[in-house]
Short mmCIF file of C-alpha atoms in Angstrom, two decimals:
data_model
loop_
_atom_site.label_atom_id
_atom_site.label_comp_id
_atom_site.label_asym_id
_atom_site.label_seq_id
_atom_site.Cartn_x
_atom_site.Cartn_y
_atom_site.Cartn_z
CA UNK A 1 0.00 0.00 0.00
CA UNK A 2 1.18 3.55 -0.78
CA UNK A 3 -0.07 7.03 -0.01
CA UNK A 4 0.33 9.70 -2.68
CA UNK A 5 1.71 13.09 -1.62
CA UNK A 6 -1.17 15.05 -3.18
CA UNK A 7 -3.82 12.79 -1.63
CA UNK A 8 -2.32 13.25 1.82
CA UNK A 9 -1.94 17.00 1.27
CA UNK A 10 -5.62 17.22 0.28
CA UNK A 11 -6.68 15.20 3.33
CA UNK A 12 -4.64 17.36 5.67
CA UNK A 13 -6.01 20.41 3.90
CA UNK A 14 -9.35 19.75 5.56
CA UNK A 15 -7.83 20.55 8.96
CA UNK A 16 -8.39 24.09 10.22
CA UNK A 17 -8.93 25.55 6.74
CA UNK A 18 -5.49 24.75 5.35
CA UNK A 19 -4.95 25.55 1.67
CA UNK A 20 -2.37 26.92 -0.78
CA UNK A 21 -1.40 30.55 -0.11
CA UNK A 22 -3.08 33.41 -1.91
CA UNK A 23 -0.97 35.60 -4.15
CA UNK A 24 -0.59 38.55 -1.71
CA UNK A 25 0.68 36.30 1.08
CA UNK A 26 3.05 34.47 -1.27
CA UNK A 27 4.41 37.80 -2.53
CA UNK A 28 5.13 39.01 1.01
CA UNK A 29 7.17 35.87 1.67
CA UNK A 30 9.57 36.74 -1.17
CA UNK A 31 10.55 40.02 0.49
CA UNK A 32 12.85 40.80 3.36
CA UNK A 33 10.64 40.56 6.44
CA UNK A 34 9.99 43.70 8.43
CA UNK A 35 8.32 44.07 11.79
CA UNK A 36 7.55 46.70 14.40
CA UNK A 37 10.30 46.96 17.01
CA UNK A 38 8.55 49.30 19.46
CA UNK A 39 6.19 48.60 22.32
CA UNK A 40 2.93 50.42 23.09
CA UNK A 41 2.58 52.21 26.42
CA UNK A 42 -0.05 54.83 27.26
CA UNK A 43 -0.98 55.33 23.62
CA UNK A 44 2.58 55.84 22.37
CA UNK A 45 4.90 53.56 20.40
CA UNK A 46 8.16 53.63 22.30
CA UNK A 47 11.52 51.98 22.79
CA UNK A 48 12.43 50.41 26.13
CA UNK A 49 13.43 52.98 28.72
CA UNK A 50 16.78 51.19 29.05
CA UNK A 51 17.30 51.06 25.30
CA UNK A 52 17.60 47.28 25.52
CA UNK A 53 16.48 45.10 22.63
CA UNK A 54 16.28 41.38 21.90
CA UNK A 55 16.43 39.58 18.57
CA UNK A 56 13.50 37.94 16.84
CA UNK A 57 14.88 34.65 15.47
CA UNK A 58 13.63 32.87 12.35
CA UNK A 59 13.35 29.16 13.35
CA UNK A 60 13.72 28.08 9.71
CA UNK A 61 17.05 29.80 9.06
CA UNK A 62 18.24 30.27 12.68
CA UNK A 63 19.05 33.90 11.80
CA UNK A 64 17.70 37.16 13.24
CA UNK A 65 14.67 38.70 11.57
CA UNK A 66 15.07 41.97 13.41
CA UNK A 67 15.05 43.70 16.78
CA UNK A 68 12.36 44.15 19.41
CA UNK A 69 12.26 46.55 22.34
CA UNK A 70 12.98 44.60 25.53
CA UNK A 71 10.76 45.94 28.31
CA UNK A 72 12.31 46.35 31.73
CA UNK A 73 10.74 46.90 35.16
CA UNK A 74 10.30 50.62 34.52
CA UNK A 75 8.39 49.94 31.28
CA UNK A 76 6.13 47.42 32.99
CA UNK A 77 5.47 49.90 35.81
CA UNK A 78 4.57 52.63 33.33
CA UNK A 79 2.24 50.27 31.45
CA UNK A 80 0.47 49.21 34.65
CA UNK A 81 0.09 52.82 35.75
CA UNK A 82 -1.39 53.76 32.36
CA UNK A 83 -3.86 50.88 32.42
CA UNK A 84 -4.84 51.66 36.01
CA UNK A 85 -5.42 55.32 35.21
CA UNK A 86 -7.42 54.51 32.06
CA UNK A 87 -9.68 52.20 34.02
CA UNK A 88 -10.11 54.36 37.12
CA UNK A 89 -10.40 57.86 35.65
CA UNK A 90 -11.80 57.58 32.11
CA UNK A 91 -15.17 56.53 30.69
CA UNK A 92 -13.79 53.36 29.05
CA UNK A 93 -15.39 50.93 31.51
CA UNK A 94 -18.77 52.73 31.35
CA UNK A 95 -18.99 53.52 27.62
CA UNK A 96 -19.90 50.33 25.71
CA UNK A 97 -20.55 52.26 22.49
CA UNK A 98 -16.96 53.53 22.48
CA UNK A 99 -15.68 50.02 23.18
CA UNK A 100 -17.66 48.60 20.26
CA UNK A 101 -16.46 51.40 17.95
CA UNK A 102 -12.79 50.84 18.78
CA UNK A 103 -13.03 47.05 18.48
CA UNK A 104 -14.67 47.29 15.06
CA UNK A 105 -11.90 49.66 13.97
CA UNK A 106 -9.39 47.06 15.10
CA UNK A 107 -11.27 44.34 13.22
CA UNK A 108 -11.21 46.36 9.99
CA UNK A 109 -7.51 47.17 10.37
CA UNK A 110 -6.52 43.56 11.08
CA UNK A 111 -8.60 42.38 8.12
CA UNK A 112 -6.60 44.74 5.92
CA UNK A 113 -3.39 43.37 7.47
CA UNK A 114 -4.30 39.66 7.26
CA UNK A 115 -1.67 38.88 4.61
CA UNK A 116 1.02 40.56 6.70
CA UNK A 117 -0.06 38.53 9.73
CA UNK A 118 0.15 35.30 7.71
CA UNK A 119 3.64 36.14 6.48
CA UNK A 120 4.69 37.08 10.01
CA UNK A 121 3.50 33.70 11.28
CA UNK A 122 5.62 31.93 8.67
CA UNK A 123 8.74 33.94 9.43
CA UNK A 124 8.79 34.25 13.21
CA UNK A 125 7.08 31.01 14.25
CA UNK A 126 7.86 28.69 11.32
CA UNK A 127 4.19 27.96 10.62
CA UNK A 128 3.55 26.41 7.20
CA UNK A 129 1.97 29.07 5.01
CA UNK A 130 -0.88 26.82 3.87
CA UNK A 131 -2.01 26.51 7.50
CA UNK A 132 -2.03 30.25 8.28
CA UNK A 133 -5.58 31.00 7.13
CA UNK A 134 -7.36 30.17 10.37
CA UNK A 135 -5.81 30.65 13.79
CA UNK A 136 -2.94 32.73 12.42
CA UNK A 137 -5.20 35.19 10.60
CA UNK A 138 -8.78 35.02 9.37
CA UNK A 139 -10.49 32.84 11.99
CA UNK A 140 -8.90 34.72 14.86
CA UNK A 141 -9.76 38.12 13.40
CA UNK A 142 -13.39 37.00 13.00
CA UNK A 143 -13.73 36.74 16.80
CA UNK A 144 -13.59 40.52 17.26
CA UNK A 145 -17.08 41.49 15.95
CA UNK A 146 -18.71 38.90 18.22
CA UNK A 147 -17.25 40.54 21.31
CA UNK A 148 -17.78 44.05 19.92
CA UNK A 149 -21.50 43.28 19.72
CA UNK A 150 -21.48 41.89 23.26
CA UNK A 151 -20.03 45.20 24.45
CA UNK A 152 -23.33 46.94 23.68
CA UNK A 153 -25.83 44.06 23.76
CA UNK A 154 -24.91 42.32 27.00
CA UNK A 155 -27.33 42.78 29.90
CA UNK A 156 -25.01 44.35 32.47
CA UNK A 157 -27.82 44.90 34.99
CA UNK A 158 -31.11 43.12 35.63
CA UNK A 159 -33.70 43.01 38.42
CA UNK A 160 -34.67 39.99 40.49
CA UNK A 161 -38.28 39.29 41.48
CA UNK A 162 -39.58 40.28 44.92
CA UNK A 163 -39.33 37.69 47.68
CA UNK A 164 -41.60 37.31 50.74
CA UNK A 165 -38.69 37.32 53.21
CA UNK A 166 -37.61 40.78 51.95
CA UNK A 167 -40.87 42.69 51.40
CA UNK A 168 -40.35 46.07 49.79
CA UNK A 169 -36.74 45.40 48.84
CA UNK A 170 -35.82 46.07 45.22
CA UNK A 171 -33.00 43.78 44.14
CA UNK A 172 -30.58 44.21 41.24
CA UNK A 173 -27.72 42.10 39.86
CA UNK A 174 -25.05 44.18 38.17
CA UNK A 175 -22.00 43.10 36.15
CA UNK A 176 -18.98 45.40 35.97
CA UNK A 177 -15.57 45.17 34.35
CA UNK A 178 -12.99 43.30 36.41
CA UNK A 179 -10.45 46.12 36.10
CA UNK A 180 -6.85 45.96 34.90
CA UNK A 181 -5.96 42.70 33.16
CA UNK A 182 -2.47 41.29 32.56
CA UNK A 183 -2.70 39.10 29.45
CA UNK A 184 0.24 36.75 28.88
CA UNK A 185 0.27 34.94 25.53
CA UNK A 186 2.25 31.99 24.09
CA UNK A 187 4.25 31.68 20.89
CA UNK A 188 2.50 28.76 19.18
CA UNK A 189 -0.79 30.49 18.27
CA UNK A 190 0.15 34.11 18.94
CA UNK A 191 -2.68 35.89 17.11
CA UNK A 192 -5.45 33.59 18.34
CA UNK A 193 -4.27 33.82 21.94
CA UNK A 194 -3.90 37.58 21.70
CA UNK A 195 -7.38 38.16 20.30
CA UNK A 196 -9.19 35.72 22.60
CA UNK A 197 -7.80 37.74 25.51
CA UNK A 198 -7.90 41.29 24.18
CA UNK A 199 -11.31 41.25 22.49
CA UNK A 200 -13.47 40.04 25.42
CA UNK A 201 -11.46 41.96 28.03
CA UNK A 202 -11.80 45.23 26.14
CA UNK A 203 -15.43 44.59 25.23
CA UNK A 204 -16.25 44.03 28.90
CA UNK A 205 -14.65 47.37 29.84
CA UNK A 206 -11.31 46.25 31.26
CA UNK A 207 -7.96 47.75 30.38
CA UNK A 208 -5.06 45.50 29.39
CA UNK A 209 -1.32 45.04 29.60
CA UNK A 210 -0.37 42.41 27.03
CA UNK A 211 2.94 40.55 27.35
CA UNK A 212 3.63 38.44 24.23
CA UNK A 213 6.02 35.49 24.11
CA UNK A 214 9.53 36.60 23.08
CA UNK A 215 9.61 33.90 20.37
CA UNK A 216 6.75 35.59 18.46
CA UNK A 217 6.86 39.31 19.37
CA UNK A 218 6.11 40.81 15.96
CA UNK A 219 2.51 39.61 16.03
CA UNK A 220 1.92 41.76 19.09
CA UNK A 221 4.03 44.76 18.09
CA UNK A 222 2.41 44.88 14.64
CA UNK A 223 -0.96 45.09 16.38
CA UNK A 224 0.48 47.74 18.71
CA UNK A 225 1.26 49.87 15.67
CA UNK A 226 -2.18 49.25 14.17
CA UNK A 227 -3.86 50.25 17.44
CA UNK A 228 -1.75 53.41 17.64
CA UNK A 229 -2.21 54.49 14.03
CA UNK A 230 -5.61 53.15 12.95
CA UNK A 231 -7.93 53.11 15.97
CA UNK A 232 -9.39 55.46 18.58
CA UNK A 233 -8.53 53.40 21.66
CA UNK A 234 -7.84 55.93 24.44
CA UNK A 235 -4.28 56.06 25.81
CA UNK A 236 -3.62 53.42 28.43
CA UNK A 237 -6.52 51.13 27.51
CA UNK A 238 -4.14 48.75 25.69
CA UNK A 239 -0.44 48.46 26.51
CA UNK A 240 1.81 45.94 24.73
CA UNK A 241 5.14 45.20 26.39
CA UNK A 242 7.41 42.49 24.92
CA UNK A 243 10.24 41.28 27.10
CA UNK A 244 12.75 38.43 26.92
CA UNK A 245 13.22 38.46 30.71
CA UNK A 246 10.87 36.12 32.60
CA UNK A 247 11.60 37.95 35.85
CA UNK A 248 10.31 41.17 34.29
CA UNK A 249 7.23 39.42 32.95
CA UNK A 250 6.55 37.98 36.39
CA UNK A 251 5.98 41.48 37.75
CA UNK A 252 2.61 41.35 36.00
CA UNK A 253 1.53 38.42 38.17
CA UNK A 254 2.47 40.13 41.45
CA UNK A 255 1.64 43.83 41.11
CA UNK A 256 -1.30 44.81 43.35
CA UNK A 257 -2.61 47.28 40.74
CA UNK A 258 -3.53 44.37 38.46
CA UNK A 259 -6.94 42.83 39.10
CA UNK A 260 -6.69 39.73 36.91
CA UNK A 261 -4.05 37.61 35.16
CA UNK A 262 -5.14 35.81 32.00
CA UNK A 263 -2.44 33.33 30.99
CA UNK A 264 -1.97 30.77 28.22
CA UNK A 265 1.04 28.46 28.40
CA UNK A 266 2.43 25.41 30.11
CA UNK A 267 0.88 23.93 33.24
CA UNK A 268 4.18 24.35 35.12
CA UNK A 269 4.25 28.08 34.48
CA UNK A 270 0.49 28.34 35.04
CA UNK A 271 0.92 26.98 38.56
CA UNK A 272 3.50 29.69 39.25
CA UNK A 273 1.20 32.38 37.87
CA UNK A 274 -1.59 31.08 40.10
CA UNK A 275 0.64 31.00 43.18
CA UNK A 276 1.84 34.56 42.58
CA UNK A 277 -1.68 35.87 42.09
CA UNK A 278 -2.85 33.99 45.19
CA UNK A 279 -0.58 36.13 47.37
CA UNK A 280 -3.00 39.03 46.80
CA UNK A 281 -6.11 36.95 45.94
CA UNK A 282 -6.16 38.23 42.36
CA UNK A 283 -8.35 36.51 39.79
CA UNK A 284 -6.70 34.20 37.27
CA UNK A 285 -7.80 32.49 34.09
CA UNK A 286 -5.48 29.76 32.84
CA UNK A 287 -5.41 27.93 29.50
CA UNK A 288 -2.72 25.30 30.07
CA UNK A 289 -1.30 22.06 28.71
CA UNK A 290 -2.98 18.99 27.32
CA UNK A 291 -2.45 15.37 26.44
CA UNK A 292 -5.56 14.81 24.40
CA UNK A 293 -6.82 11.39 23.41
CA UNK A 294 -7.84 10.43 19.88
CA UNK A 295 -10.33 7.55 20.07
CA UNK A 296 -10.94 5.48 16.94
CA UNK A 297 -14.23 3.63 17.46
CA UNK A 298 -14.51 -0.03 16.33
CA UNK A 299 -16.65 0.91 13.31
CA UNK A 300 -14.35 3.65 12.01
CA UNK A 301 -13.41 3.84 8.32
CA UNK A 302 -9.64 3.83 8.74
CA UNK A 303 -8.78 4.69 5.12
CA UNK A 304 -10.99 7.79 5.25
CA UNK A 305 -10.21 8.93 8.77
CA UNK A 306 -6.61 8.07 9.60
CA UNK A 307 -4.82 10.56 7.29
CA UNK A 308 -6.55 13.38 9.17
CA UNK A 309 -6.74 11.79 12.63
CA UNK A 310 -3.04 10.89 12.63
CA UNK A 311 -1.77 13.74 10.48
CA UNK A 312 -3.34 16.53 12.52
CA UNK A 313 -0.86 15.85 15.33
CA UNK A 314 1.81 17.36 13.07
CA UNK A 315 -0.05 20.59 12.38
CA UNK A 316 1.86 23.59 13.71
CA UNK A 317 4.83 21.18 13.99
CA UNK A 318 2.92 19.48 16.81
CA UNK A 319 3.14 22.63 18.90
CA UNK A 320 -0.41 22.77 20.17
CA UNK A 321 -1.79 21.90 23.59
CA UNK A 322 -5.09 20.73 22.09
CA UNK A 323 -3.58 18.31 19.53
CA UNK A 324 -4.74 14.67 20.06
CA UNK A 325 -1.38 12.99 20.58
CA UNK A 326 -2.66 9.73 22.18
CA UNK A 327 -4.40 7.60 19.58
CA UNK A 328 -6.47 4.71 20.96
CA UNK A 329 -7.27 1.93 18.47
CA UNK A 330 -9.40 -1.21 18.88
CA UNK A 331 -7.23 -4.29 19.22
CA UNK A 332 -9.05 -5.94 16.29
CA UNK A 333 -8.01 -3.06 13.97
CA UNK A 334 -4.61 -2.42 15.52
CA UNK A 335 -2.30 -3.92 12.89
CA UNK A 336 -4.22 -2.29 10.06
CA UNK A 337 -4.19 1.10 11.78
CA UNK A 338 -0.53 1.10 12.76
CA UNK A 339 0.61 0.07 9.28
CA UNK A 340 -1.43 2.86 7.70
CA UNK A 341 -0.23 5.39 10.28
CA UNK A 342 3.37 4.43 9.52
CA UNK A 343 2.82 5.14 5.82
CA UNK A 344 1.24 8.47 6.65
CA UNK A 345 4.12 9.53 8.89
CA UNK A 346 6.65 8.53 6.25
CA UNK A 347 4.76 10.63 3.70
CA UNK A 348 3.75 13.81 5.57
CA UNK A 349 5.36 16.72 3.70
CA UNK A 350 7.35 19.06 5.93
CA UNK A 351 10.14 21.56 5.48
CA UNK A 352 10.41 25.24 4.51
CA UNK A 353 7.19 26.78 5.84
CA UNK A 354 7.07 29.21 2.89
CA UNK A 355 6.66 26.22 0.56
CA UNK A 356 2.94 25.72 -0.19
CA UNK A 357 3.45 21.95 -0.51
CA UNK A 358 4.38 21.38 3.14
CA UNK A 359 2.07 21.14 6.14
CA UNK A 360 4.54 21.89 8.89
CA UNK A 361 7.85 23.63 9.40
CA UNK A 362 10.43 23.71 12.20
CA UNK A 363 10.06 23.74 15.96
CA UNK A 364 10.18 27.20 17.47
CA UNK A 365 13.72 26.82 18.88
CA UNK A 366 16.59 24.44 19.42
CA UNK A 367 15.59 24.24 23.08
CA UNK A 368 12.12 23.04 22.13
CA UNK A 369 13.47 20.49 19.65
CA UNK A 370 15.99 19.15 22.16
CA UNK A 371 13.21 18.71 24.71
CA UNK A 372 11.22 16.67 22.18
CA UNK A 373 14.25 14.54 21.35
CA UNK A 374 14.74 13.86 25.04
CA UNK A 375 11.16 12.62 25.41
CA UNK A 376 11.49 10.47 22.29
CA UNK A 377 14.53 8.84 23.89
CA UNK A 378 12.51 8.31 27.06
CA UNK A 379 9.79 6.57 25.05
CA UNK A 380 12.31 4.15 23.54
CA UNK A 381 13.88 3.49 26.93
CA UNK A 382 10.49 2.64 28.44
CA UNK A 383 9.71 0.06 25.75
CA UNK A 384 7.48 1.81 23.20
CA UNK A 385 8.18 0.87 19.58
CA UNK A 386 9.47 3.73 17.43
CA UNK A 387 8.41 2.94 13.85
CA UNK A 388 8.77 6.31 12.10
CA UNK A 389 10.95 9.37 12.56
CA UNK A 390 12.37 10.13 15.97
CA UNK A 391 15.23 12.48 15.15
CA UNK A 392 16.54 15.52 13.33
CA UNK A 393 16.09 15.21 9.56
CA UNK A 394 19.48 15.01 7.82
CA UNK A 395 18.31 16.89 4.72
CA UNK A 396 18.25 20.29 6.44
CA UNK A 397 21.48 22.18 7.13
CA UNK A 398 19.67 24.82 9.17
CA UNK A 399 16.42 25.17 11.00
CA UNK A 400 15.01 23.55 14.12
CA UNK A 401 13.36 20.68 12.27
CA UNK A 402 12.03 17.47 13.79
CA UNK A 403 10.91 14.38 11.90
CA UNK A 404 7.27 13.27 12.10
CA UNK A 405 7.53 10.63 14.80
CA UNK A 406 5.32 7.62 15.47
CA UNK A 407 5.33 5.30 18.48
CA UNK A 408 3.21 2.16 18.79
CA UNK A 409 2.63 -0.27 21.68
CA UNK A 410 2.65 2.70 24.08
CA UNK A 411 1.68 1.84 27.65
CA UNK A 412 -0.98 4.25 29.01
CA UNK A 413 1.12 5.02 32.08
CA UNK A 414 4.40 5.64 30.24
CA UNK A 415 6.09 9.03 30.11
CA UNK A 416 5.22 9.74 26.48
CA UNK A 417 1.57 8.86 27.16
CA UNK A 418 1.37 11.13 30.18
CA UNK A 419 3.68 14.07 29.52
CA UNK A 420 2.98 16.81 26.98
CA UNK A 421 5.62 16.56 24.25
CA UNK A 422 4.62 19.59 22.14
CA UNK A 423 6.05 18.24 18.92
CA UNK A 424 5.06 16.12 15.89
CA UNK A 425 4.92 12.91 17.93
CA UNK A 426 1.98 10.47 17.91
CA UNK A 427 1.59 7.55 20.31
CA UNK A 428 -0.73 4.62 19.51
CA UNK A 429 -2.19 2.33 22.17
CA UNK A 430 -4.58 -0.61 21.63
CA UNK A 431 -7.79 -1.12 23.62
CA UNK A 432 -10.12 -4.09 24.07
CA UNK A 433 -13.47 -2.38 24.73
CA UNK A 434 -14.85 1.14 24.31
CA UNK A 435 -15.10 1.34 28.10
CA UNK A 436 -11.37 0.67 28.36
CA UNK A 437 -10.70 3.36 25.74
CA UNK A 438 -12.63 5.87 27.86
CA UNK A 439 -10.65 4.86 30.94
CA UNK A 440 -7.36 5.31 29.07
CA UNK A 441 -8.49 8.67 27.68
CA UNK A 442 -9.31 9.87 31.21
CA UNK A 443 -6.06 8.49 32.62
CA UNK A 444 -4.29 11.86 32.59
CA UNK A 445 -3.64 14.84 34.82
CA UNK A 446 -4.78 16.91 31.84
CA UNK A 447 -8.30 17.42 30.56
CA UNK A 448 -8.16 19.84 27.67
CA UNK A 449 -9.68 18.05 24.66
CA UNK A 450 -10.51 14.75 23.00
CA UNK A 451 -11.18 13.56 19.44
CA UNK A 452 -13.55 10.70 18.60
CA UNK A 453 -13.98 9.08 15.19
CA UNK A 454 -16.73 6.61 14.29
CA UNK A 455 -19.61 5.85 11.92
CA UNK A 456 -22.28 5.86 14.63
CA UNK A 457 -22.71 9.50 15.67
CA UNK A 458 -24.99 8.66 18.60
CA UNK A 459 -22.47 6.18 20.03
CA UNK A 460 -19.59 8.63 19.58
CA UNK A 461 -21.62 11.36 21.27
CA UNK A 462 -22.39 9.04 24.18
CA UNK A 463 -18.65 8.42 24.58
CA UNK A 464 -17.99 12.18 24.51
CA UNK A 465 -20.20 12.64 27.57
CA UNK A 466 -17.95 10.30 29.56
CA UNK A 467 -14.71 12.09 28.66
CA UNK A 468 -13.24 14.39 31.31
CA UNK A 469 -12.15 17.19 29.00
CA UNK A 470 -13.30 20.69 28.21
CA UNK A 471 -13.77 20.20 24.46
CA UNK A 472 -14.57 17.15 22.32
CA UNK A 473 -14.43 16.89 18.53
CA UNK A 474 -16.48 14.13 16.89
CA UNK A 475 -15.51 13.19 13.33
CA UNK A 476 -13.46 16.31 12.82
CA UNK A 477 -15.96 18.82 14.19
CA UNK A 478 -14.32 22.19 14.94
CA UNK A 479 -14.87 23.37 18.50
CA UNK A 480 -13.18 26.72 17.91
CA UNK A 481 -15.63 29.57 17.32
CA UNK A 482 -16.22 32.99 18.90
CA UNK A 483 -19.54 31.89 20.43
CA UNK A 484 -18.36 28.52 21.81
CA UNK A 485 -16.60 28.52 25.17
CA UNK A 486 -13.72 26.09 25.65
CA UNK A 487 -11.22 25.44 28.42
CA UNK A 488 -9.64 22.72 30.47
CA UNK A 489 -10.62 20.26 33.16
CA UNK A 490 -8.08 19.17 35.79
CA UNK A 491 -4.57 20.57 35.23
CA UNK A 492 -5.45 21.92 31.80
CA UNK A 493 -6.66 25.16 33.28
CA UNK A 494 -9.24 27.37 34.95
CA UNK A 495 -11.96 29.43 33.29
CA UNK A 496 -13.15 29.55 29.70
CA UNK A 497 -12.22 31.37 26.51
CA UNK A 498 -14.72 32.59 23.89
CA UNK A 499 -18.49 32.62 24.08
CA UNK A 500 -20.54 34.38 26.73
CA UNK A 501 -18.56 32.47 29.35
CA UNK A 502 -15.28 33.86 27.99
CA UNK A 503 -16.70 37.39 28.04
CA UNK A 504 -17.95 36.98 31.61
CA UNK A 505 -14.45 35.96 32.75
CA UNK A 506 -13.71 39.69 32.62
CA UNK A 507 -16.73 40.79 34.69
CA UNK A 508 -17.38 41.09 38.41
CA UNK A 509 -20.87 40.52 39.84
CA UNK A 510 -22.42 42.98 42.26
CA UNK A 511 -25.62 42.57 44.28
CA UNK A 512 -27.69 45.72 44.97
CA UNK A 513 -30.60 45.75 47.42
CA UNK A 514 -32.73 48.91 47.74
CA UNK A 515 -35.12 49.29 50.63
CA UNK A 516 -38.47 50.97 50.06
#
């Protein structure tokens, strides 16, 4: 049996809207990349007070793309002060019409800049260009109008009916903006993470200090320039402060002027964020790691499903907390499935992310690739069978590339079945009954997502209700949308992003009782 390159490319093209790049995006990739080096504080684009910079590194070539202002403690302090003043002394939190107006300006400006955002994703994060039309541009941008409408349409105050134990008391429930929000975003989906924090926080009336990951700073600084030059956001409402120093970034989790920390990243760092915020009982919302299961039901059509179900683990070079890296296959279909998965992993096209015929590029850094290689070695040491990939590809002289890697006969309690790898690595484990598959899927400290594939939709849906995870995809259904809240169970996080629930993360609730 063989799998043709074009057939696999077409199958993988069904994932997250992947397709060949449009002409404007392709043209941008032929030019020398340029990005905004300055940060945004109190309405002004500015260098770091210290004059310090850090380099934005291209993971495909291992060379610098350009410079970025490196915020220090004084810059963070100024940003917090600006956000605090904008919340406490201006009409931003009480003027939903202004909030909607500014958000729709931002939406229009980002729509005009979508091709630049796609090209930026390719250059600074190594994302394959054919996969940049959803989370790295269009889909993420489409979230903004949903929250802009909520800014003016949400019922911020409503009465409760009279009760006999409180005769004559008029009772109101009021929702108000939480205050100053520190938003800390990751490098793997920089635009999506930025927008799913900024849009609902701003719509709800909060002010924001955004700290982007130093591996993907140009996404944030480009938006800083757009906000400064193309929108009417008042000074201090949005502050964007890139820094390469974790100690500087950590100030945002400790400063008493900040009312809420909204963080996306690893569970290890999330625990530290939570501990720091707990010192002053500040609110936190955490979108953390995952080790999602991928259950193939006994009646699944392997030929139709497996190219997508197995191949999607390599999207974004496997750098996604939601990716279903633990595939569970019925014992009766195990040989068939593992042989087909091996062919797929030997065929998946990867390489230069500017090439429209590849579906994934390099890892974000040598540190990230070395971590993956260490976990691959751990899998071999613990007895899993490595049947595809597992190392650095010899055909690349530069770039932080990792081969598509496939393990079979993976024990559910082994390191590679329990620990988030964050690379293009799939583990396959057999199961005897659907009940056992559910038990294996739930055998994790994480609970972010799960994928289920099968011909009987009712049966697959019944299984989904027994999975301890915040989002479940059945037969490739997309659970990302502005009106659908998602988030993690267990150590995959606290709170929800998107939907009404994601908007309400940025609101406080106040009870008002008026005697007559």
